[in-house]
Amino acid sequence: MSHSDDDARRLLLVVDAPSLLHRNHHARAHTRALDRAGRPVWALHGMLRQIIESIDGFAPDAVLFGLDDRTASVRRDAYPAYKAGRAEKHPELVAQLERAGALLDALGLATLTPPGLEADDVSASGATWAVRHGWDCVIITSDRDAFAHISDHTKVLRLIDGGIHGSPLLDPRRLHAMYGVAAENYLAYAALRGDASDNLPGVPGIGQKTAAPLLETAGSMEAVWADIDHDEGRSLAAALDSWSADHGGRRLGDRVVGHLRAPGARERYDFNVSMMRGHDDLDLGLTPDVPGSPGLLPLDVERVSRVVGFLGVEATTSLAVRVLTGDPASASRR
C-alpha cells in the first residue's frame, strides 16, 4: 500500500470509557469538582478532557465510546468468580459511570453498551469494523486487554500516569519490544499467563517469562498443541532448548512440555481464551456516510457549548468547541 493510500484511510477512535473513568476518579477525586447541578463530575471531566486532547492529536473521523453493561454479565454467568476480589466501587464513581452514556450521547458522540458484555468487546468490534471498512483504528484504554486487537491498522494508546501525551502508542513492533510476543499471539500469551485482575489463573507452571519464548519458537498455540498431540511435544521441547541455548538460559523444554501436558492445562488455556477474547461482531451502529450520525466529527457547536459548559470548567468548554466542531484533519486529505 502506498503512503498516499495510508494517508487517505479514515480513522476510528474507540474509547474504553469505564477504564478512563476509573483512572480519572482515582487521580482527580481530591478536586471534588461538581457540575452546575452540584453532582460529582471529576471522573467525567477528566475522561472528556483526555478524549478531547486525543481527538486534537489524532484527528479521527469518528469516535465511539464502549461502556460496560452494569446489569448483566455473560462472563460472570459462565464463571461466577470473574473479577472476584476487586474492591467495591466508590458510590461517587458509580454515579459518574452511570451518567457517562447520557453525557456522551448529548454531545453527539457514539456510545455502545452491549447487553451482557463490556467496553473491551466494543474495542474488539471497533478494530474489526475499521479493518472491514478500510479505516485505521486507535483504541484508548488503561487496560492491557486491548493489546489483543493490535495489528497493522489498529494501535492502542494505553493511558498511564503521564496522561495522553505521556502514554505509549502501541503498534505490533512496540508490543513485540515490550513483551517479546507477536501481536497476533498476544491473546494466547495472556491466556497462558492468566489475569489476576479478572481473577483468571494462568496455566500452572507457565508464566509470562515462559509464555513468550513458547509462542516465539512455536509460532502459535495451534502448533504447540499439534506437536503435543502427535509427538508428545518432542519437537517443541527441542526448539525451546535451542532457544534457551541461544539466550544463555537453562534448558526449559521438558519442563514446559510437562506443564502443558498436565491434566487440565489445555482446558485452562481454552477457558481463558474464551473469557478474554473480545466479541468482535457487535453492531456498532456507525453510519459514516450519513451526515450528522452519532460519533461523526465535527459536532454541533451549540450542543458542545451547552453540554461541556454544564461541567463548569471554562477552559475545557473552549477546548471542546475548538476541537470537536472543526473538520477532522483527514477531510483535507480526501
Short mmCIF file of C-alpha atoms in Angstrom, two decimals:
data_model
loop_
_atom_site.label_atom_id
_atom_site.label_comp_id
_atom_site.label_asym_id
_atom_site.label_seq_id
_atom_site.Cartn_x
_atom_site.Cartn_y
_atom_site.Cartn_z
CA MET A 1 0.00 0.00 0.00
CA SER A 2 1.40 3.39 -0.94
CA HIS A 3 1.95 6.19 1.54
CA SER A 4 -0.83 8.28 -0.02
CA ASP A 5 -3.30 5.39 0.34
CA ASP A 6 -2.44 5.14 4.03
CA ASP A 7 -2.95 8.89 4.43
CA ALA A 8 -6.42 8.61 2.88
CA ARG A 9 -7.64 5.95 5.35
CA ARG A 10 -10.16 7.35 7.76
CA LEU A 11 -9.61 6.91 11.49
CA LEU A 12 -11.94 5.49 14.13
CA LEU A 13 -11.13 6.33 17.76
CA VAL A 14 -12.56 3.74 20.18
CA VAL A 15 -12.58 4.72 23.84
CA ASP A 16 -12.78 2.27 26.75
CA ALA A 17 -14.84 4.69 28.83
CA PRO A 18 -15.01 2.71 32.12
CA SER A 19 -11.24 2.27 32.31
CA LEU A 20 -10.70 6.01 31.77
CA LEU A 21 -13.39 6.91 34.30
CA HIS A 22 -11.80 4.61 36.92
CA ARG A 23 -8.37 6.12 36.31
CA ASN A 24 -9.65 9.70 36.44
CA HIS A 25 -11.74 9.05 39.54
CA HIS A 26 -8.66 7.93 41.46
CA ALA A 27 -6.47 10.69 40.02
CA ARG A 28 -8.92 13.57 40.49
CA ALA A 29 -11.21 12.75 43.43
CA HIS A 30 -9.24 15.21 45.54
CA THR A 31 -10.53 18.07 43.35
CA ARG A 32 -14.16 17.41 44.45
CA ALA A 33 -15.22 19.04 41.15
CA LEU A 34 -19.01 19.38 40.77
CA ASP A 35 -21.15 20.18 37.74
CA ARG A 36 -23.69 23.02 37.65
CA ALA A 37 -26.25 20.71 39.32
CA GLY A 38 -23.87 20.04 42.21
CA ARG A 39 -23.09 16.43 41.22
CA PRO A 40 -19.59 14.84 41.32
CA VAL A 41 -18.02 15.28 37.91
CA TRP A 42 -14.25 14.86 38.33
CA ALA A 43 -14.04 11.47 36.59
CA LEU A 44 -16.32 12.54 33.73
CA HIS A 45 -14.48 15.81 33.26
CA GLY A 46 -11.08 14.09 33.37
CA MET A 47 -12.13 11.49 30.79
CA LEU A 48 -13.68 14.09 28.50
CA ARG A 49 -10.61 16.31 28.72
CA GLN A 50 -8.34 13.38 27.80
CA ILE A 51 -10.55 12.43 24.86
CA ILE A 52 -10.71 16.00 23.56
CA GLU A 53 -6.88 16.11 23.73
CA SER A 54 -6.76 12.75 21.89
CA ILE A 55 -9.11 14.00 19.18
CA ASP A 56 -6.94 17.10 18.84
CA GLY A 57 -3.87 14.89 18.39
CA PHE A 58 -5.20 12.01 16.30
CA ALA A 59 -7.81 13.93 14.22
CA PRO A 60 -10.22 10.97 13.93
CA ASP A 61 -13.24 10.95 11.62
CA ALA A 62 -15.45 9.15 14.13
CA VAL A 63 -15.36 8.45 17.87
CA LEU A 64 -17.05 5.52 19.61
CA PHE A 65 -17.23 5.01 23.38
CA GLY A 66 -17.59 1.49 24.75
CA LEU A 67 -19.42 1.11 28.08
CA ASP A 68 -19.93 -1.91 30.33
CA ASP A 69 -23.38 -3.42 30.85
CA ARG A 70 -23.64 -2.85 34.60
CA THR A 71 -26.78 -5.01 34.95
CA ALA A 72 -25.68 -8.35 33.44
CA SER A 73 -22.51 -10.25 32.54
CA VAL A 74 -22.19 -13.15 30.14
CA ARG A 75 -18.71 -13.83 31.52
CA ARG A 76 -19.85 -13.84 35.14
CA ASP A 77 -22.66 -16.23 34.21
CA ALA A 78 -20.05 -18.59 32.75
CA TYR A 79 -17.61 -18.09 35.63
CA PRO A 80 -19.14 -16.68 38.84
CA ALA A 81 -15.66 -15.86 40.23
CA TYR A 82 -14.97 -13.48 37.28
CA LYS A 83 -13.37 -10.29 38.66
CA ALA A 84 -13.98 -11.52 42.22
CA GLY A 85 -11.80 -9.85 44.80
CA ARG A 86 -11.93 -6.40 43.23
CA ALA A 87 -12.64 -3.59 45.67
CA GLU A 88 -16.20 -2.28 45.80
CA LYS A 89 -16.58 0.78 43.55
CA HIS A 90 -16.94 4.11 45.33
CA PRO A 91 -20.53 5.46 45.09
CA GLU A 92 -19.26 8.72 43.56
CA LEU A 93 -17.53 6.74 40.80
CA VAL A 94 -20.63 4.58 40.23
CA ALA A 95 -22.74 7.74 39.82
CA GLN A 96 -20.37 9.03 37.15
CA LEU A 97 -20.16 5.66 35.37
CA GLU A 98 -23.95 5.67 35.17
CA ARG A 99 -24.11 9.21 33.75
CA ALA A 100 -21.34 8.76 31.17
CA GLY A 101 -23.54 7.41 28.37
CA ALA A 102 -26.08 10.22 28.62
CA LEU A 103 -23.35 12.89 28.65
CA LEU A 104 -21.61 11.48 25.57
CA ASP A 105 -24.90 10.92 23.71
CA ALA A 106 -25.92 14.52 24.47
CA LEU A 107 -22.68 15.71 22.87
CA GLY A 108 -23.42 13.74 19.69
CA LEU A 109 -20.66 11.18 20.22
CA ALA A 110 -21.47 7.49 19.70
CA THR A 111 -21.77 5.12 22.66
CA LEU A 112 -22.44 1.40 22.85
CA THR A 113 -23.38 -0.59 25.95
CA PRO A 114 -23.51 -4.18 24.61
CA PRO A 115 -26.02 -6.34 26.54
CA GLY A 116 -24.18 -8.65 28.94
CA LEU A 117 -20.81 -7.50 27.65
CA GLU A 118 -18.08 -4.94 28.32
CA ALA A 119 -16.28 -1.98 26.81
CA ASP A 120 -13.48 -4.29 25.64
CA ASP A 121 -15.96 -6.08 23.39
CA VAL A 122 -16.72 -2.70 21.79
CA SER A 123 -12.97 -2.20 21.29
CA ALA A 124 -12.69 -5.62 19.62
CA SER A 125 -15.64 -4.88 17.35
CA GLY A 126 -14.34 -1.39 16.57
CA ALA A 127 -10.99 -2.80 15.41
CA THR A 128 -12.78 -5.38 13.25
CA TRP A 129 -15.19 -2.78 11.81
CA ALA A 130 -12.28 -0.49 10.90
CA VAL A 131 -10.41 -3.22 9.03
CA ARG A 132 -13.56 -4.27 7.19
CA HIS A 133 -14.29 -0.69 6.09
CA GLY A 134 -10.71 0.23 5.14
CA TRP A 135 -10.24 2.52 8.14
CA ASP A 136 -7.50 2.70 10.74
CA CYS A 137 -8.32 2.38 14.43
CA VAL A 138 -6.86 3.72 17.68
CA ILE A 139 -8.15 2.24 20.94
CA ILE A 140 -7.73 4.37 24.07
CA THR A 141 -7.72 2.42 27.32
CA SER A 142 -5.78 1.92 30.52
CA ASP A 143 -6.17 -1.89 30.34
CA ARG A 144 -3.89 -4.45 28.68
CA ASP A 145 -6.83 -6.47 27.31
CA ALA A 146 -6.94 -4.32 24.18
CA PHE A 147 -3.39 -5.36 23.21
CA ALA A 148 -5.00 -8.45 21.62
CA HIS A 149 -6.51 -6.15 18.95
CA ILE A 150 -3.22 -4.57 17.83
CA SER A 151 -2.48 -5.04 14.12
CA ASP A 152 -1.06 -3.16 11.15
CA HIS A 153 -4.16 -0.94 11.19
CA THR A 154 -5.04 -0.87 14.90
CA LYS A 155 -2.94 0.82 17.58
CA VAL A 156 -3.58 1.08 21.31
CA LEU A 157 -2.93 4.20 23.35
CA ARG A 158 -2.51 2.79 26.84
CA LEU A 159 -3.14 5.55 29.33
CA ILE A 160 -0.67 5.60 32.18
CA ASP A 161 0.21 8.24 34.73
CA GLY A 162 1.61 10.72 32.21
CA GLY A 163 -1.81 11.31 30.66
CA ILE A 164 -2.44 11.36 26.91
CA HIS A 165 0.91 12.91 26.00
CA GLY A 166 2.98 10.68 28.28
CA SER A 167 1.35 7.38 27.31
CA PRO A 168 2.70 4.82 24.85
CA LEU A 169 1.01 4.29 21.47
CA LEU A 170 1.48 0.59 20.82
CA ASP A 171 1.74 -0.96 17.36
CA PRO A 172 2.91 -4.53 16.55
CA ARG A 173 6.59 -3.53 16.69
CA ARG A 174 6.37 -1.80 20.08
CA LEU A 175 4.23 -4.59 21.51
CA HIS A 176 6.87 -7.13 20.48
CA ALA A 177 9.60 -4.98 22.01
CA MET A 178 7.71 -4.86 25.32
CA TYR A 179 6.60 -8.47 25.65
CA GLY A 180 8.56 -10.48 23.09
CA VAL A 181 5.23 -11.56 21.56
CA ALA A 182 3.82 -11.04 18.08
CA ALA A 183 0.57 -9.05 18.09
CA GLU A 184 -1.43 -11.97 16.71
CA ASN A 185 -0.22 -14.09 19.65
CA TYR A 186 -1.00 -11.64 22.43
CA LEU A 187 -4.33 -13.28 23.32
CA ALA A 188 -2.63 -16.69 23.60
CA TYR A 189 0.13 -15.11 25.73
CA ALA A 190 -2.45 -13.56 28.07
CA ALA A 191 -4.42 -16.82 28.30
CA LEU A 192 -1.26 -18.74 29.27
CA ARG A 193 -0.24 -16.10 31.80
CA GLY A 194 -3.70 -15.51 33.26
CA ASP A 195 -5.06 -12.22 34.57
CA ALA A 196 -5.15 -11.62 38.30
CA SER A 197 -7.31 -8.51 37.95
CA ASP A 198 -10.06 -10.62 36.31
CA ASN A 199 -9.39 -13.50 38.74
CA LEU A 200 -8.34 -15.79 35.89
CA PRO A 201 -5.44 -18.08 36.89
CA GLY A 202 -2.90 -18.91 34.19
CA VAL A 203 -1.80 -22.36 33.05
CA PRO A 204 0.08 -23.79 36.07
CA GLY A 205 3.84 -23.55 35.63
CA ILE A 206 3.65 -21.22 32.62
CA GLY A 207 4.36 -17.58 33.50
CA GLN A 208 4.97 -14.66 31.16
CA LYS A 209 8.73 -15.40 31.03
CA THR A 210 7.91 -18.86 29.64
CA ALA A 211 4.87 -17.97 27.54
CA ALA A 212 6.77 -15.51 25.34
CA PRO A 213 9.56 -17.88 24.18
CA LEU A 214 7.00 -20.70 23.83
CA LEU A 215 4.97 -18.66 21.34
CA GLU A 216 8.07 -17.24 19.67
CA THR A 217 9.53 -20.68 18.96
CA ALA A 218 6.28 -22.49 18.07
CA GLY A 219 4.63 -19.64 16.17
CA SER A 220 1.17 -20.30 17.61
CA MET A 221 -0.64 -22.32 20.26
CA GLU A 222 -2.21 -24.40 17.49
CA ALA A 223 1.30 -25.57 16.60
CA VAL A 224 2.06 -26.21 20.29
CA TRP A 225 -0.98 -28.44 20.81
CA ALA A 226 -0.41 -30.22 17.49
CA ASP A 227 3.13 -31.20 18.49
CA ILE A 228 1.97 -32.35 21.92
CA ASP A 229 -0.80 -34.44 20.32
CA HIS A 230 1.30 -36.02 17.59
CA ASP A 231 4.79 -36.22 19.06
CA GLU A 232 4.33 -35.80 22.82
CA GLY A 233 5.93 -32.36 22.47
CA ARG A 234 9.40 -33.62 21.50
CA SER A 235 9.93 -31.12 18.67
CA LEU A 236 8.62 -28.33 20.88
CA ALA A 237 10.97 -29.28 23.74
CA ALA A 238 13.94 -29.35 21.35
CA ALA A 239 13.01 -25.95 19.91
CA LEU A 240 12.71 -24.46 23.41
CA ASP A 241 16.06 -25.92 24.45
CA SER A 242 17.62 -24.44 21.33
CA TRP A 243 16.06 -21.04 22.20
CA SER A 244 17.44 -21.34 25.75
CA ALA A 245 20.93 -22.11 24.45
CA ASP A 246 20.79 -19.08 22.13
CA HIS A 247 19.72 -16.84 25.02
CA GLY A 248 22.15 -18.19 27.62
CA GLY A 249 19.47 -19.70 29.83
CA ARG A 250 18.93 -23.16 31.26
CA ARG A 251 17.09 -25.75 29.21
CA LEU A 252 13.36 -25.47 29.72
CA GLY A 253 11.87 -27.68 27.00
CA ASP A 254 10.93 -30.76 29.05
CA ARG A 255 9.67 -28.69 31.97
CA VAL A 256 7.39 -26.53 29.78
CA VAL A 257 6.07 -29.50 27.82
CA GLY A 258 5.38 -31.30 31.10
CA HIS A 259 3.28 -28.36 32.34
CA LEU A 260 1.37 -28.18 29.05
CA ARG A 261 0.65 -31.93 29.06
CA ALA A 262 -0.55 -31.89 32.68
CA PRO A 263 -4.23 -32.68 33.31
CA GLY A 264 -6.39 -29.58 32.95
CA ALA A 265 -3.71 -27.41 31.31
CA ARG A 266 -5.34 -27.24 27.89
CA GLU A 267 -8.78 -26.78 29.42
CA ARG A 268 -7.47 -23.84 31.50
CA TYR A 269 -5.91 -22.28 28.40
CA ASP A 270 -9.06 -22.73 26.29
CA PHE A 271 -11.25 -21.34 29.08
CA ASN A 272 -9.06 -18.25 29.47
CA VAL A 273 -9.17 -17.64 25.70
CA SER A 274 -12.97 -17.86 25.76
CA MET A 275 -13.16 -15.37 28.66
CA MET A 276 -10.54 -12.96 27.32
CA ARG A 277 -11.48 -12.91 23.65
CA GLY A 278 -13.46 -9.80 22.84
CA HIS A 279 -16.70 -10.16 20.89
CA ASP A 280 -15.76 -8.64 17.54
CA ASP A 281 -19.13 -8.88 15.77
CA LEU A 282 -21.21 -6.24 17.60
CA ASP A 283 -23.35 -3.88 15.56
CA LEU A 284 -21.68 -0.55 16.32
CA GLY A 285 -24.45 1.50 14.74
CA LEU A 286 -21.89 3.61 12.87
CA THR A 287 -23.14 5.09 9.60
CA PRO A 288 -20.16 7.15 8.43
CA ASP A 289 -21.71 8.13 5.11
CA VAL A 290 -24.81 9.66 6.72
CA PRO A 291 -24.05 13.28 7.75
CA GLY A 292 -24.91 14.07 11.35
CA SER A 293 -24.71 10.43 12.50
CA PRO A 294 -23.70 9.97 16.16
CA GLY A 295 -19.94 9.70 16.52
CA LEU A 296 -19.05 11.56 13.34
CA LEU A 297 -16.94 14.69 13.65
CA PRO A 298 -17.39 17.63 13.57
CA LEU A 299 -20.07 18.03 16.27
CA ASP A 300 -22.70 20.74 16.62
CA VAL A 301 -21.27 23.91 18.23
CA GLU A 302 -24.36 24.71 20.28
CA ARG A 303 -24.58 21.19 21.73
CA VAL A 304 -20.90 21.11 22.61
CA SER A 305 -21.08 24.54 24.32
CA ARG A 306 -24.16 23.57 26.32
CA VAL A 307 -23.16 20.03 27.36
CA VAL A 308 -19.49 20.64 28.17
CA GLY A 309 -20.38 24.01 29.69
CA PHE A 310 -22.60 22.21 32.22
CA LEU A 311 -19.46 20.60 33.68
CA GLY A 312 -18.43 24.08 34.79
CA VAL A 313 -14.82 24.22 33.54
CA GLU A 314 -14.47 27.13 31.12
CA ALA A 315 -11.08 26.09 29.73
CA THR A 316 -12.42 22.63 28.82
CA THR A 317 -15.50 24.16 27.16
CA SER A 318 -13.29 26.39 24.99
CA LEU A 319 -11.04 23.46 24.06
CA ALA A 320 -14.07 21.26 23.26
CA VAL A 321 -15.60 23.88 20.97
CA ARG A 322 -12.31 24.35 19.11
CA VAL A 323 -11.51 20.63 18.73
CA LEU A 324 -14.91 18.97 18.37
CA THR A 325 -16.60 21.38 15.97
CA GLY A 326 -13.87 21.78 13.35
CA ASP A 327 -13.33 19.45 10.39
CA PRO A 328 -11.15 16.38 11.09
CA ALA A 329 -7.69 16.56 9.55
CA SER A 330 -8.44 13.69 7.17
CA ALA A 331 -11.13 15.81 5.47
CA SER A 332 -8.38 17.86 3.86
CA ARG A 333 -6.70 14.68 2.61
CA ARG A 334 -9.74 13.35 0.79
#
